[in-house]
Short mmCIF file of C-alpha atoms in Angstrom, two decimals:
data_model
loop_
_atom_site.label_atom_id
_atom_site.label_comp_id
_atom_site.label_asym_id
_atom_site.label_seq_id
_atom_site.Cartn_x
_atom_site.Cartn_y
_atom_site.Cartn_z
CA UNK A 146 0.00 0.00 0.00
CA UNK A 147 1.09 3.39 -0.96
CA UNK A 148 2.05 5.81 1.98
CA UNK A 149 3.85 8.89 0.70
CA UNK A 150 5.51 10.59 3.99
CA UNK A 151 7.26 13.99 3.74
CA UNK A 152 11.10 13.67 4.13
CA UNK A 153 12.86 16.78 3.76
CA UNK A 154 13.29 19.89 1.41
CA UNK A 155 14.97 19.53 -1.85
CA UNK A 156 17.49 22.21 -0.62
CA UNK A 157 18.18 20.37 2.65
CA UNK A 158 20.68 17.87 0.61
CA UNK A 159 23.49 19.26 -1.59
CA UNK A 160 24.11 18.04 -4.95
CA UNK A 161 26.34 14.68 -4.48
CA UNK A 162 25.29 14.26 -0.65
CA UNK A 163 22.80 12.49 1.50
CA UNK A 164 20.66 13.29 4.83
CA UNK A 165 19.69 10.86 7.16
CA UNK A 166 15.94 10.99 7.76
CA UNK A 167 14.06 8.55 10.52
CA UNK A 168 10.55 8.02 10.68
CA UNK A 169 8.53 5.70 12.96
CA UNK A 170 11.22 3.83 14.68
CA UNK A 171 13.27 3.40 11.02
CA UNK A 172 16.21 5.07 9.42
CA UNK A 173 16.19 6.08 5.15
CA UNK A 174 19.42 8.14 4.09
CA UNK A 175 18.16 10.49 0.99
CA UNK A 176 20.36 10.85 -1.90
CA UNK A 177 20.77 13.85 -4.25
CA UNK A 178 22.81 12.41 -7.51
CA UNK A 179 25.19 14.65 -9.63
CA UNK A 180 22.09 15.03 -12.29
CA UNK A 181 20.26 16.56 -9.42
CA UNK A 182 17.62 13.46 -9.31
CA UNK A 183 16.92 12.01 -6.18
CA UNK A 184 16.97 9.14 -4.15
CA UNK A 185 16.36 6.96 -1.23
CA UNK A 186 17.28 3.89 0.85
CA UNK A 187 17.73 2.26 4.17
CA UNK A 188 19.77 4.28 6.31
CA UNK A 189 22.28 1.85 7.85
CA UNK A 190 24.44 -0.10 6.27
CA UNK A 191 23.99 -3.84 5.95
CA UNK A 192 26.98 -5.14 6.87
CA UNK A 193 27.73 -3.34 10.37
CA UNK A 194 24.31 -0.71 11.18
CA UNK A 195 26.65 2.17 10.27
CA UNK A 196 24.65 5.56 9.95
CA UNK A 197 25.11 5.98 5.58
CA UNK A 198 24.59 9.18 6.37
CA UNK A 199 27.91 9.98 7.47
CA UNK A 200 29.65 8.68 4.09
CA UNK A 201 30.73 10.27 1.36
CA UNK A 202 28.69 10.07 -1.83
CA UNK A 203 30.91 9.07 -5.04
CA UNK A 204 29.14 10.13 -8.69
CA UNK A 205 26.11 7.31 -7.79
CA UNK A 206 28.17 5.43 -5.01
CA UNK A 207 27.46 5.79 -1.06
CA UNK A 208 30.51 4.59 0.88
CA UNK A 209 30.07 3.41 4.19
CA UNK A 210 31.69 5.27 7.06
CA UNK A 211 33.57 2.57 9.25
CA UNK A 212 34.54 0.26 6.40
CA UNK A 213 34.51 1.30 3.07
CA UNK A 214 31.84 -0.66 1.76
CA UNK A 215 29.94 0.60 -1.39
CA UNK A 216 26.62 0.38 -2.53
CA UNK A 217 24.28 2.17 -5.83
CA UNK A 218 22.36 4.16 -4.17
CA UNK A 219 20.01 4.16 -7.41
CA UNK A 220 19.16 0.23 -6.99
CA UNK A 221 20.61 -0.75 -3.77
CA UNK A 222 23.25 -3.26 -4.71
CA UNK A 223 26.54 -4.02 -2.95
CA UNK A 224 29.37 -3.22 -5.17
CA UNK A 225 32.52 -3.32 -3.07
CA UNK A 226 33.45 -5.59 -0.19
CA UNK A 227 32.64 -5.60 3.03
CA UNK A 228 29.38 -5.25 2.56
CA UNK A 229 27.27 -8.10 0.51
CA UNK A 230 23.92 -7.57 1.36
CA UNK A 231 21.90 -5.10 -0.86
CA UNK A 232 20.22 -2.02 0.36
CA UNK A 233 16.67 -1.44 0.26
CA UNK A 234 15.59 1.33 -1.96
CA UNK A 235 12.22 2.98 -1.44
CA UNK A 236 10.40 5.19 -4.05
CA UNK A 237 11.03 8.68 -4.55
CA UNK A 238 8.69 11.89 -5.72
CA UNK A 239 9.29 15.51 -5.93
CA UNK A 240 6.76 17.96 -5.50
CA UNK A 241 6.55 21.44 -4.38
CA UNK A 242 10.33 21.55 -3.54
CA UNK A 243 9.75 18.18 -1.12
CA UNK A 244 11.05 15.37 -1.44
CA UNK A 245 8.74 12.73 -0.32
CA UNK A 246 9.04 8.98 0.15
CA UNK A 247 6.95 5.85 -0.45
CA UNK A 248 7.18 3.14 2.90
CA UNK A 249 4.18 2.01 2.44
CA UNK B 280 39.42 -8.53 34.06
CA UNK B 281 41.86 -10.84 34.62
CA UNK B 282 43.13 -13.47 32.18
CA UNK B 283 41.72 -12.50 28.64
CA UNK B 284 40.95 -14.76 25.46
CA UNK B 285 42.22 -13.53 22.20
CA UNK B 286 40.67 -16.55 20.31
CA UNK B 287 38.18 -15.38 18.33
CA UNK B 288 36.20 -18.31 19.08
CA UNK B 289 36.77 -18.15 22.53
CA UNK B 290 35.17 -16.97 25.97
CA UNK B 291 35.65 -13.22 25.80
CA UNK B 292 34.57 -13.14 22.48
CA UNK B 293 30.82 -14.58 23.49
CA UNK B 294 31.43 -12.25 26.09
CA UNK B 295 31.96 -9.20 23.98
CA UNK B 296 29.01 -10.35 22.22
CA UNK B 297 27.32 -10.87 25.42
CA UNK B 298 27.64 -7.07 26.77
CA UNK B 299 27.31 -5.10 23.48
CA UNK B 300 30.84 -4.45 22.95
CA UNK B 301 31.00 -6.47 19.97
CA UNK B 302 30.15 -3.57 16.54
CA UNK B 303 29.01 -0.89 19.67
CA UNK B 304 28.50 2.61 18.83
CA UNK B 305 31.66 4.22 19.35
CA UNK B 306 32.64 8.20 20.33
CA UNK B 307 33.19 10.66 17.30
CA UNK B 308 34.44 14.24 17.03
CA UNK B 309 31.47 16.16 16.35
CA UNK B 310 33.18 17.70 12.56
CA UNK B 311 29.97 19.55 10.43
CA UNK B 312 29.08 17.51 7.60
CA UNK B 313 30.21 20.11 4.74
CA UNK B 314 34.10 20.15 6.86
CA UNK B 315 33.64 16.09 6.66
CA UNK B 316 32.43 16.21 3.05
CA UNK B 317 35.46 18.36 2.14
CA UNK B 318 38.37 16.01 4.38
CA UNK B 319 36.93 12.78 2.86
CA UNK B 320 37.39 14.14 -0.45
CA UNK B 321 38.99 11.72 -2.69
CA UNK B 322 42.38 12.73 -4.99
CA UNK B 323 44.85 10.59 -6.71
CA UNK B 324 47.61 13.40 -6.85
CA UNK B 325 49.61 12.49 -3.66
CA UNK B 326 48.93 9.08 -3.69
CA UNK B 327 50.16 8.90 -7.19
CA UNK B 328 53.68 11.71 -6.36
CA UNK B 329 54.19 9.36 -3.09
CA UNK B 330 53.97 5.80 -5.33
CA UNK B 331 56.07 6.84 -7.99
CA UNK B 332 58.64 8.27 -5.22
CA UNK B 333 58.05 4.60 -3.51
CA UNK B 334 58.91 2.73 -6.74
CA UNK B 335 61.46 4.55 -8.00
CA UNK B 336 63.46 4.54 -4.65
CA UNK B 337 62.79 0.96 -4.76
CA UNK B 338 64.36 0.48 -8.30
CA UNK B 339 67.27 2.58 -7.42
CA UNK B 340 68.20 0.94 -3.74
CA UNK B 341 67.54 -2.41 -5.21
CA UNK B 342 69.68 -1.62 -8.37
CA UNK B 343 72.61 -0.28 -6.14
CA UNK B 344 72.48 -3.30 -4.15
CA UNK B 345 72.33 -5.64 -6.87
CA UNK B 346 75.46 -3.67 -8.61
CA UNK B 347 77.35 -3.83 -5.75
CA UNK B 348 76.39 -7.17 -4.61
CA UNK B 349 77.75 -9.37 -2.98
CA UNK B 350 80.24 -6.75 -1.39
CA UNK B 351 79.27 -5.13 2.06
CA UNK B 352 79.18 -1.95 0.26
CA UNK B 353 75.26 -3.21 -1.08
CA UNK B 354 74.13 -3.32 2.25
CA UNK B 355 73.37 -0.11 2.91
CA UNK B 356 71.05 0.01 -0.24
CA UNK B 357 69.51 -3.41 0.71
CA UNK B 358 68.80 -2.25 4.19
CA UNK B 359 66.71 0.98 2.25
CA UNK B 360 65.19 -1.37 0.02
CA UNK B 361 64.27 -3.69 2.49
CA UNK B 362 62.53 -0.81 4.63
CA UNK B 363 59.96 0.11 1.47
CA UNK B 364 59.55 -3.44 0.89
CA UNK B 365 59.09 -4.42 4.54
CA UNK B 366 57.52 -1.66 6.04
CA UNK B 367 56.41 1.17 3.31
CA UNK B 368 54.15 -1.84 1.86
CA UNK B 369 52.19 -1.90 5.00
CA UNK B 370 51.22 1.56 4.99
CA UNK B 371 50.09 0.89 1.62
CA UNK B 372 48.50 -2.37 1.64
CA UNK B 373 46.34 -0.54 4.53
CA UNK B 374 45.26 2.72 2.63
CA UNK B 375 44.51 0.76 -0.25
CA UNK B 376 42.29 -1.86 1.54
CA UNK B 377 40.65 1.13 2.66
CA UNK B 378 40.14 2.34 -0.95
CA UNK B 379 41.04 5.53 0.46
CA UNK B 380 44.85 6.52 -0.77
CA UNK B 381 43.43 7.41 -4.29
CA UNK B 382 40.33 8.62 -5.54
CA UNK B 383 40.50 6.29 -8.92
CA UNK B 384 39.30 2.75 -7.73
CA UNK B 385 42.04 0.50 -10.36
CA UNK B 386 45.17 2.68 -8.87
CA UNK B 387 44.46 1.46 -5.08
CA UNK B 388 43.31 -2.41 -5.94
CA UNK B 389 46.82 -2.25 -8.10
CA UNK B 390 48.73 -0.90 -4.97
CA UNK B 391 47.15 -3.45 -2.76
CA UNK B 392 47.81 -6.24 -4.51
CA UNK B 393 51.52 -5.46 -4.59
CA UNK B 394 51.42 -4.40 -0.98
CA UNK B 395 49.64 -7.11 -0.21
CA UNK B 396 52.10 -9.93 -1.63
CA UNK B 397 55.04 -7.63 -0.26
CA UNK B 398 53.79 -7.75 3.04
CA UNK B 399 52.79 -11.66 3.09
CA UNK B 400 48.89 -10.87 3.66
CA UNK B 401 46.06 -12.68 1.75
CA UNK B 402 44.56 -9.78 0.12
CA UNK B 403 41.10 -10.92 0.41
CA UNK B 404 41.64 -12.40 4.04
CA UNK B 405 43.08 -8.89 5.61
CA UNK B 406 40.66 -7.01 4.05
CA UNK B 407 38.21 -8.55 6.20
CA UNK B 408 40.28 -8.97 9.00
CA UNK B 409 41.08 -5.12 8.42
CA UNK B 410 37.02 -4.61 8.87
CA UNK B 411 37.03 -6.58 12.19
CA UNK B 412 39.18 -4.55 13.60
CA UNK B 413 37.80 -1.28 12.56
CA UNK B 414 34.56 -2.86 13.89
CA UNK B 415 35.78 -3.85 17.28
CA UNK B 416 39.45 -2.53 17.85
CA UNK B 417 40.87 -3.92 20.59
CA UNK B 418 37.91 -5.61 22.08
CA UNK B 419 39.33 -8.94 23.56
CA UNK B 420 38.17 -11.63 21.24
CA UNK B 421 36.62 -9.93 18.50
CA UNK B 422 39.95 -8.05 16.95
CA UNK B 423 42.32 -10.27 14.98
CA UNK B 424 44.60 -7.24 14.62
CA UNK B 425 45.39 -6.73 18.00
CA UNK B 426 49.53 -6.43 18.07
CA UNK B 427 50.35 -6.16 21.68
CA UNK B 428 48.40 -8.82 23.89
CA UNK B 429 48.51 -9.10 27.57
CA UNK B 430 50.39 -10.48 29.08
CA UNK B 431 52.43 -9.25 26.43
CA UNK B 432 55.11 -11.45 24.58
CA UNK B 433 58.14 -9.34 24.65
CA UNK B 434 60.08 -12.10 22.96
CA UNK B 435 57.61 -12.29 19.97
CA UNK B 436 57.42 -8.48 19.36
CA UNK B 437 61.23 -8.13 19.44
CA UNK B 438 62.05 -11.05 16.63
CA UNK B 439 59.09 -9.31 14.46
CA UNK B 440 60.86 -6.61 14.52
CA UNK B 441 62.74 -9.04 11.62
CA UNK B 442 59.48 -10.40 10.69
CA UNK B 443 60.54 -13.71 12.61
CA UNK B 444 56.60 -14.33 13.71
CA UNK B 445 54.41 -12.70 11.29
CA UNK B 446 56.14 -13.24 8.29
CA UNK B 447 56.81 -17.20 8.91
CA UNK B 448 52.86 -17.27 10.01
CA UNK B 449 51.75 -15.41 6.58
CA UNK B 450 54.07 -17.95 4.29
CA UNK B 451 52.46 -20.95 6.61
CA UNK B 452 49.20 -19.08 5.86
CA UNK B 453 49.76 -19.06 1.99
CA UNK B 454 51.12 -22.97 2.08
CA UNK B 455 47.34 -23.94 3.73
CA UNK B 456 45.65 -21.57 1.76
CA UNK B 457 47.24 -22.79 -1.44
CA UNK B 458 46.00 -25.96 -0.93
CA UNK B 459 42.82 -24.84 -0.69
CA UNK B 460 41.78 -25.01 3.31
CA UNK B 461 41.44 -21.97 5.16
CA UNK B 462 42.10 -21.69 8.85
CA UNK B 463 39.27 -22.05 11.20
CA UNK B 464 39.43 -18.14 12.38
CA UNK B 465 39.79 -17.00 9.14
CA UNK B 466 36.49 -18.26 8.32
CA UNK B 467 34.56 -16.24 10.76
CA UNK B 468 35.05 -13.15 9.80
CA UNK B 469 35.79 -14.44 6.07
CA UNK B 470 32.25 -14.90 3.80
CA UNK B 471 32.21 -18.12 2.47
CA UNK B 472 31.58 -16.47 -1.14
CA UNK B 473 35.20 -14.88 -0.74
CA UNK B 474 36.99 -17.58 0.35
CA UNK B 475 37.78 -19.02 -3.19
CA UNK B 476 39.55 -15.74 -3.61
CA UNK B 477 41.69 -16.44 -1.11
CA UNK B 478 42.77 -19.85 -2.20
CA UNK B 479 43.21 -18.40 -5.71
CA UNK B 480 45.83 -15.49 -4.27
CA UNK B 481 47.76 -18.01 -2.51
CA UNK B 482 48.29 -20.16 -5.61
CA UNK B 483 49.55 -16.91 -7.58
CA UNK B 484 52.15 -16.43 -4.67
CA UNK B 485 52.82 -19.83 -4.28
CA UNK B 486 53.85 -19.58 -8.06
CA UNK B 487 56.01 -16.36 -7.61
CA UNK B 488 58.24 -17.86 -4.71
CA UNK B 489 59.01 -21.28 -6.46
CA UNK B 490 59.79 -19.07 -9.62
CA UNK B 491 61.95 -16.76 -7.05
CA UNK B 492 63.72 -19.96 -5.42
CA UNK B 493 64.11 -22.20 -8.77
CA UNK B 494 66.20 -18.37 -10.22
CA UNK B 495 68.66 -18.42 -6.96
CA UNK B 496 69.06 -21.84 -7.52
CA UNK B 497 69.93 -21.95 -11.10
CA UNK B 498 72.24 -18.65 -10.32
CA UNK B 499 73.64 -20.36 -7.27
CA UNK B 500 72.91 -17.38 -5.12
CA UNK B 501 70.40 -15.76 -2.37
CA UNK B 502 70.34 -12.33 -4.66
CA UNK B 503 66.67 -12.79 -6.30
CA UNK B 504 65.54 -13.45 -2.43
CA UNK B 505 67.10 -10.19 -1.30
CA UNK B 506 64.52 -8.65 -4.22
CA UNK B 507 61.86 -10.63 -3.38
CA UNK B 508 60.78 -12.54 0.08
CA UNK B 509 63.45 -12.05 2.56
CA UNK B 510 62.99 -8.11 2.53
CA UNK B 511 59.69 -8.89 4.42
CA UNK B 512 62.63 -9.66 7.23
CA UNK B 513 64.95 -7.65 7.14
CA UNK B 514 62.91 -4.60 6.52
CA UNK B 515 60.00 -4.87 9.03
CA UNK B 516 61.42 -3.03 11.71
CA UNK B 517 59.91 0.01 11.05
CA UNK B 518 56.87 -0.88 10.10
CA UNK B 519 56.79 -2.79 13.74
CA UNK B 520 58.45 -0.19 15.65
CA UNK B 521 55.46 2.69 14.25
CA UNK B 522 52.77 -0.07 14.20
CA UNK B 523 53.24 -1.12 17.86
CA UNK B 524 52.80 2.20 18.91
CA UNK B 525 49.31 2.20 17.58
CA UNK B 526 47.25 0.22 20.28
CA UNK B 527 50.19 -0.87 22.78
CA UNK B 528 50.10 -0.17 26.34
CA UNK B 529 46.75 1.57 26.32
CA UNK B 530 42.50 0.69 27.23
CA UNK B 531 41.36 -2.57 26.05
CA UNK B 532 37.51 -3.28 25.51
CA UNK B 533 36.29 0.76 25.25
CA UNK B 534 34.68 2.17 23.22
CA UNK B 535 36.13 5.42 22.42
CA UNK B 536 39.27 5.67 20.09
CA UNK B 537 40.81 8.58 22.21
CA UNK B 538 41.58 6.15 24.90
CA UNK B 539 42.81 2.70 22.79
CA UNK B 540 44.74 4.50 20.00
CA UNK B 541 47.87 6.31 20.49
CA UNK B 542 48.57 9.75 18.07
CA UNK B 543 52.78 10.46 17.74
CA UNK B 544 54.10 13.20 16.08
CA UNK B 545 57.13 12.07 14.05
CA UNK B 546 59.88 12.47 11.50
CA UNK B 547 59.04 13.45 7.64
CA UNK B 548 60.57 10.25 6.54
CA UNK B 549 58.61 8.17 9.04
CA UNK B 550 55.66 9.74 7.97
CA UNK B 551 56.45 9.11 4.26
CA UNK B 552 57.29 5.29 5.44
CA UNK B 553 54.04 4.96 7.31
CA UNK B 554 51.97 7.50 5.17
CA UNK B 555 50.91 9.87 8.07
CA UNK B 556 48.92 6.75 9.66
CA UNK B 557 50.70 8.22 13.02
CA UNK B 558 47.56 10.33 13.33
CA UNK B 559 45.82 6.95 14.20
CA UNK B 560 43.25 8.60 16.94
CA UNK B 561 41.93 10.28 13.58
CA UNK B 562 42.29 7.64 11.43
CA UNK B 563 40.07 4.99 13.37
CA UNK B 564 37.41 7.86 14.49
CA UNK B 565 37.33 8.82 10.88
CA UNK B 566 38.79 5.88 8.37
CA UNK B 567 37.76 7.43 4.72
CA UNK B 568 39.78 10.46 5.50
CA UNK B 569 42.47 9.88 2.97
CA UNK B 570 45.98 9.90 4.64
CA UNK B 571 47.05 12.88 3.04
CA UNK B 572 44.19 14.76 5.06
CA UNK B 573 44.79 13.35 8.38
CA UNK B 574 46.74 16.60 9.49
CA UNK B 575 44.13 18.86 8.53
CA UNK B 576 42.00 16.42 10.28
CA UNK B 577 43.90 15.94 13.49
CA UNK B 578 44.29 20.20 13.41
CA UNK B 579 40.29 20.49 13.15
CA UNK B 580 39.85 17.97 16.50
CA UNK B 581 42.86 17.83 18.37
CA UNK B 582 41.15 20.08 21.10
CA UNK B 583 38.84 17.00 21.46
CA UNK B 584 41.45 14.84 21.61
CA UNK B 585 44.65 13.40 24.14
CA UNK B 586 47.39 15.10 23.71
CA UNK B 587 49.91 13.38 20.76
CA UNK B 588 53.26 11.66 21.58
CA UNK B 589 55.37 14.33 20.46
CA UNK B 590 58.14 11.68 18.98
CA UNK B 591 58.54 8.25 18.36
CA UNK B 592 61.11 7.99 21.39
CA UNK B 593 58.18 9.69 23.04
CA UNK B 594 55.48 6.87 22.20
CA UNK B 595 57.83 4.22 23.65
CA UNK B 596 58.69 5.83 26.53
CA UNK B 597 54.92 5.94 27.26
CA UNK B 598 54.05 1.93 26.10
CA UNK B 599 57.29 0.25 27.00
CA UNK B 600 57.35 0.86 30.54
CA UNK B 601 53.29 0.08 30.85
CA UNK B 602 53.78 -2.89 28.49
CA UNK B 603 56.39 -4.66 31.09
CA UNK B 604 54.34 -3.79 33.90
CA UNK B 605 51.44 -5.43 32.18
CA UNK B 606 53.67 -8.60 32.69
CA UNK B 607 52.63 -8.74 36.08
CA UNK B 608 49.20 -6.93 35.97
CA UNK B 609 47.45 -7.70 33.14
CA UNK B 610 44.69 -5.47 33.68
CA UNK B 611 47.18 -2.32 34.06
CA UNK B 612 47.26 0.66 30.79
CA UNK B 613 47.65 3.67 30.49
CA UNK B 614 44.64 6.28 30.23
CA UNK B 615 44.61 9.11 27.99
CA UNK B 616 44.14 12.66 29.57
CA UNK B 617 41.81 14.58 27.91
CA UNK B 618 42.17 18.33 27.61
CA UNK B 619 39.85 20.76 29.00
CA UNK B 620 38.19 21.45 25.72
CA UNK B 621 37.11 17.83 25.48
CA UNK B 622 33.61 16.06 25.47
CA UNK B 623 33.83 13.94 28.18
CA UNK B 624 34.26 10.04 28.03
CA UNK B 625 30.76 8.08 27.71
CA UNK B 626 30.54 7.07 31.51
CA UNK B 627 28.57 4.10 30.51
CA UNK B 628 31.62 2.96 28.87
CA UNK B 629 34.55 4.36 31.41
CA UNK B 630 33.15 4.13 34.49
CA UNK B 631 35.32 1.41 35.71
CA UNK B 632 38.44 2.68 33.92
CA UNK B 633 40.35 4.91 36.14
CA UNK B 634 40.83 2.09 39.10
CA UNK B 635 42.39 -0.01 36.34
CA UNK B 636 44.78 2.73 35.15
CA UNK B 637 48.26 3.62 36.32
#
């Protein structure tokens, strides 16, 4: 089931950055790509619960803070080691200068 | 505390799983997010100036030492060699694992590979070990990087200061791996889709050493060892003398990076050797700072942080005498001051320090 939920203000992330943004009890990290598109997914990574939030963002890459790990942001999947488990990405729409997200 | 368990499938490490120091939430310099953004930036400049300076020292020490070889007069340029081989290689295979040294992704798996083989480490197998102990550094049973144990074993840090422990243990390493059997410790922290990379590595290496061995047999002489293999001996020192100083002699089993990890201000060349991982409060609070920021780092927290050993003599004259004394007092370290300027430790983590320390 649908369930749109306001996040943040487009202007809240920075072109090639992320926020971290928790809602009922979970944690999303919200992407804005070099294009200026943006994204979302879990907020912790899934190899040690580290906070994505405080990683860097590389062209459509979030590396994770304590090892290194790298994931697409855009689909979720694990592309350098430690991590091997895929993040999980939740729908995105603009509107009004929001960015909202779908967890329903 | 008592009588700890460094097995990693031992007592303390159920224990560390038991009580929530195993992957904790640990202490961090609060550093704005744009200042963060700007120190994690990635470059390949100075990683790429400081590997060409690497290689091409190598080239020329090595070619001295082969030109002169086998007078006494080569020693000198083996004994330079054998500290970039030995000891530079560590710095490197560590910034590389941590994909931080440059900012293209090809340039640091290149550089850790050579490291890697240089420095007698499974590639695959330290880069997860490398995670554990970023995860849980020194936390009794759950590091497999931890240097200085207590009680410690002065006898097996001094002969690795020729490699006489590790070195042996990575070749015995490569012989099991090669035949395709991992050891049982390595496979905990080691996902079983990775191992076959492991076994693969150690065949390559296997390869490169008979091919090494089967040349200074044919020419009748150790010379292609002193290129390749025995450096990991001869040259350690450094790398063991700058790496003990990381951990040694201070808090086990906190959380908090300030009070574990030693800082030590040291020599240009040192710092070129061990690629500025000296600032190693900074570096395990904040590992994808590249190495070439860690000064700009350590000058945006160090009011947060315990004063640095202002030498190398310095560091040791803090560890050694706290290492001997845990000989008889295992639970003995030595805690960190914090300046005035400081957040305070976590209590729920500290509270029981201070009767411990000396």
């Amino acid at each position: 089931m649908t369930q749109w939920i306001d996040a943040c203000a487009t202007e809240d992330i920075d072109a090639e950055d992320l926020i971290r943004f928790d809602h009922a009890g979970h944690s999303y990290a919200i992407y804005h790509s070099p294009e200026g598109r943006f994204y979302a997914t879990d907020g912790l990574c899934t190899h040690e619960q580290v906070h994505l939030c405080d990683g860097l963002v590389l062209g459509h890459l979030i590396e994770c803070p304590k090892h290194n790990g790298q994931f697409d942001y855009r689909t979720g999947e694990a592309k350098r080691s430690p991590v091997c488990v895929n993040l999980k990405v939740w729908p995105v729409k603009v509107e009004g200068g929001r960015v909202f997200i779908d967890i329903g | 505390m008592g009588k700890r368990d460094y097995s990693l499938l031992g007592r303390d490490a159920r224990r560390a799983l038991e009580t929530g120091l195993a992957a904790a939430a640990w202490y961090h310099s609060d550093v704005p997010r744009k200042e963060m953004k700007a120190l994690m930036a990635r470059e390949d400049r100075p990683a790429i100036r400081d590997t060409a300076i690497l290689f091409g020292c190598m080239a020329a020490f090595a070619g001295l030492g082969i030109a002169l070889w086998p007078s006494w007069w080569s020693a000198p340029f083996w004994l330079a060699y054998g500290v970039l081989y030995g000891s530079a290689m560590d710095s490197r295979w560590h910034e590389c694992g941590h994909g931080t040294a440059f900012r293209t992704a090809w340039m640091n798996n290149a550089l850790y590979q050579v490291a890697s083989f240089c420095m007698v480490r499974n590639p695959v197998t330290w880069r997860w070990s490398h995670a554990r102990h970023h995860t849980d550094t020194v936390i009794v049973g759950r590091d497999p990087e931890i240097a200085v144990m207590r009680p410690p074993e002065f006898i097996r840090l001094i002969a690795n200061f020729l490699g006489l422990v590790d070195a042996w243990n990575g070749w015995a390493r490569m012989a099991l791996n090669a035949t395709g059997r991992l050891d049982p410790e390595e496979a905990t922290f080691i996902p079983p889709a990775e191992q076959p990379g492991v076994v693969r590595v150690a065949r390559i290496w296997v390869a490169v050493y008979a091919a090494t061995l089967a040349l200074a047999w044919a020419m009748g002489s150790i010379l292609p060892l002193m290129v390749i293999g025995l450096p990991r001996l001869y040259g350690a020192w450094h790398h063991v003398m700058t790496g003990l100083l990381q951990h040694g002699g201070l808090a086990d089993n906190v959380t908090d990076h300030r009070l574990n990890s030693r800082t030590v201000l040291m020599n240009p060349v040192s710092r070129f050797i061990y690629w500025n991982m000296n600032y190693h409060v900074e570096h395990h609070m904040f590992p994808m700072v590249p190495y070439h920021r860690l000064p700009d780092l350590h000058a945006r927290i160090r009011h947060d942080l315990p004063a640095p050993s202002p030498s190398i003599r310095a560091g040791f004259a803090e560890m050694w005498p706290a290492l001997r004394r845990q000989l008889r007092n295992e639970d003995h370290f030595v805690l960190r001051d914090l300046p005035p300027t400081a957040q305070p430790y976590r209590p729920e983590f500290h509270a029981t320090l201070a009767g411990n320390a000396g």
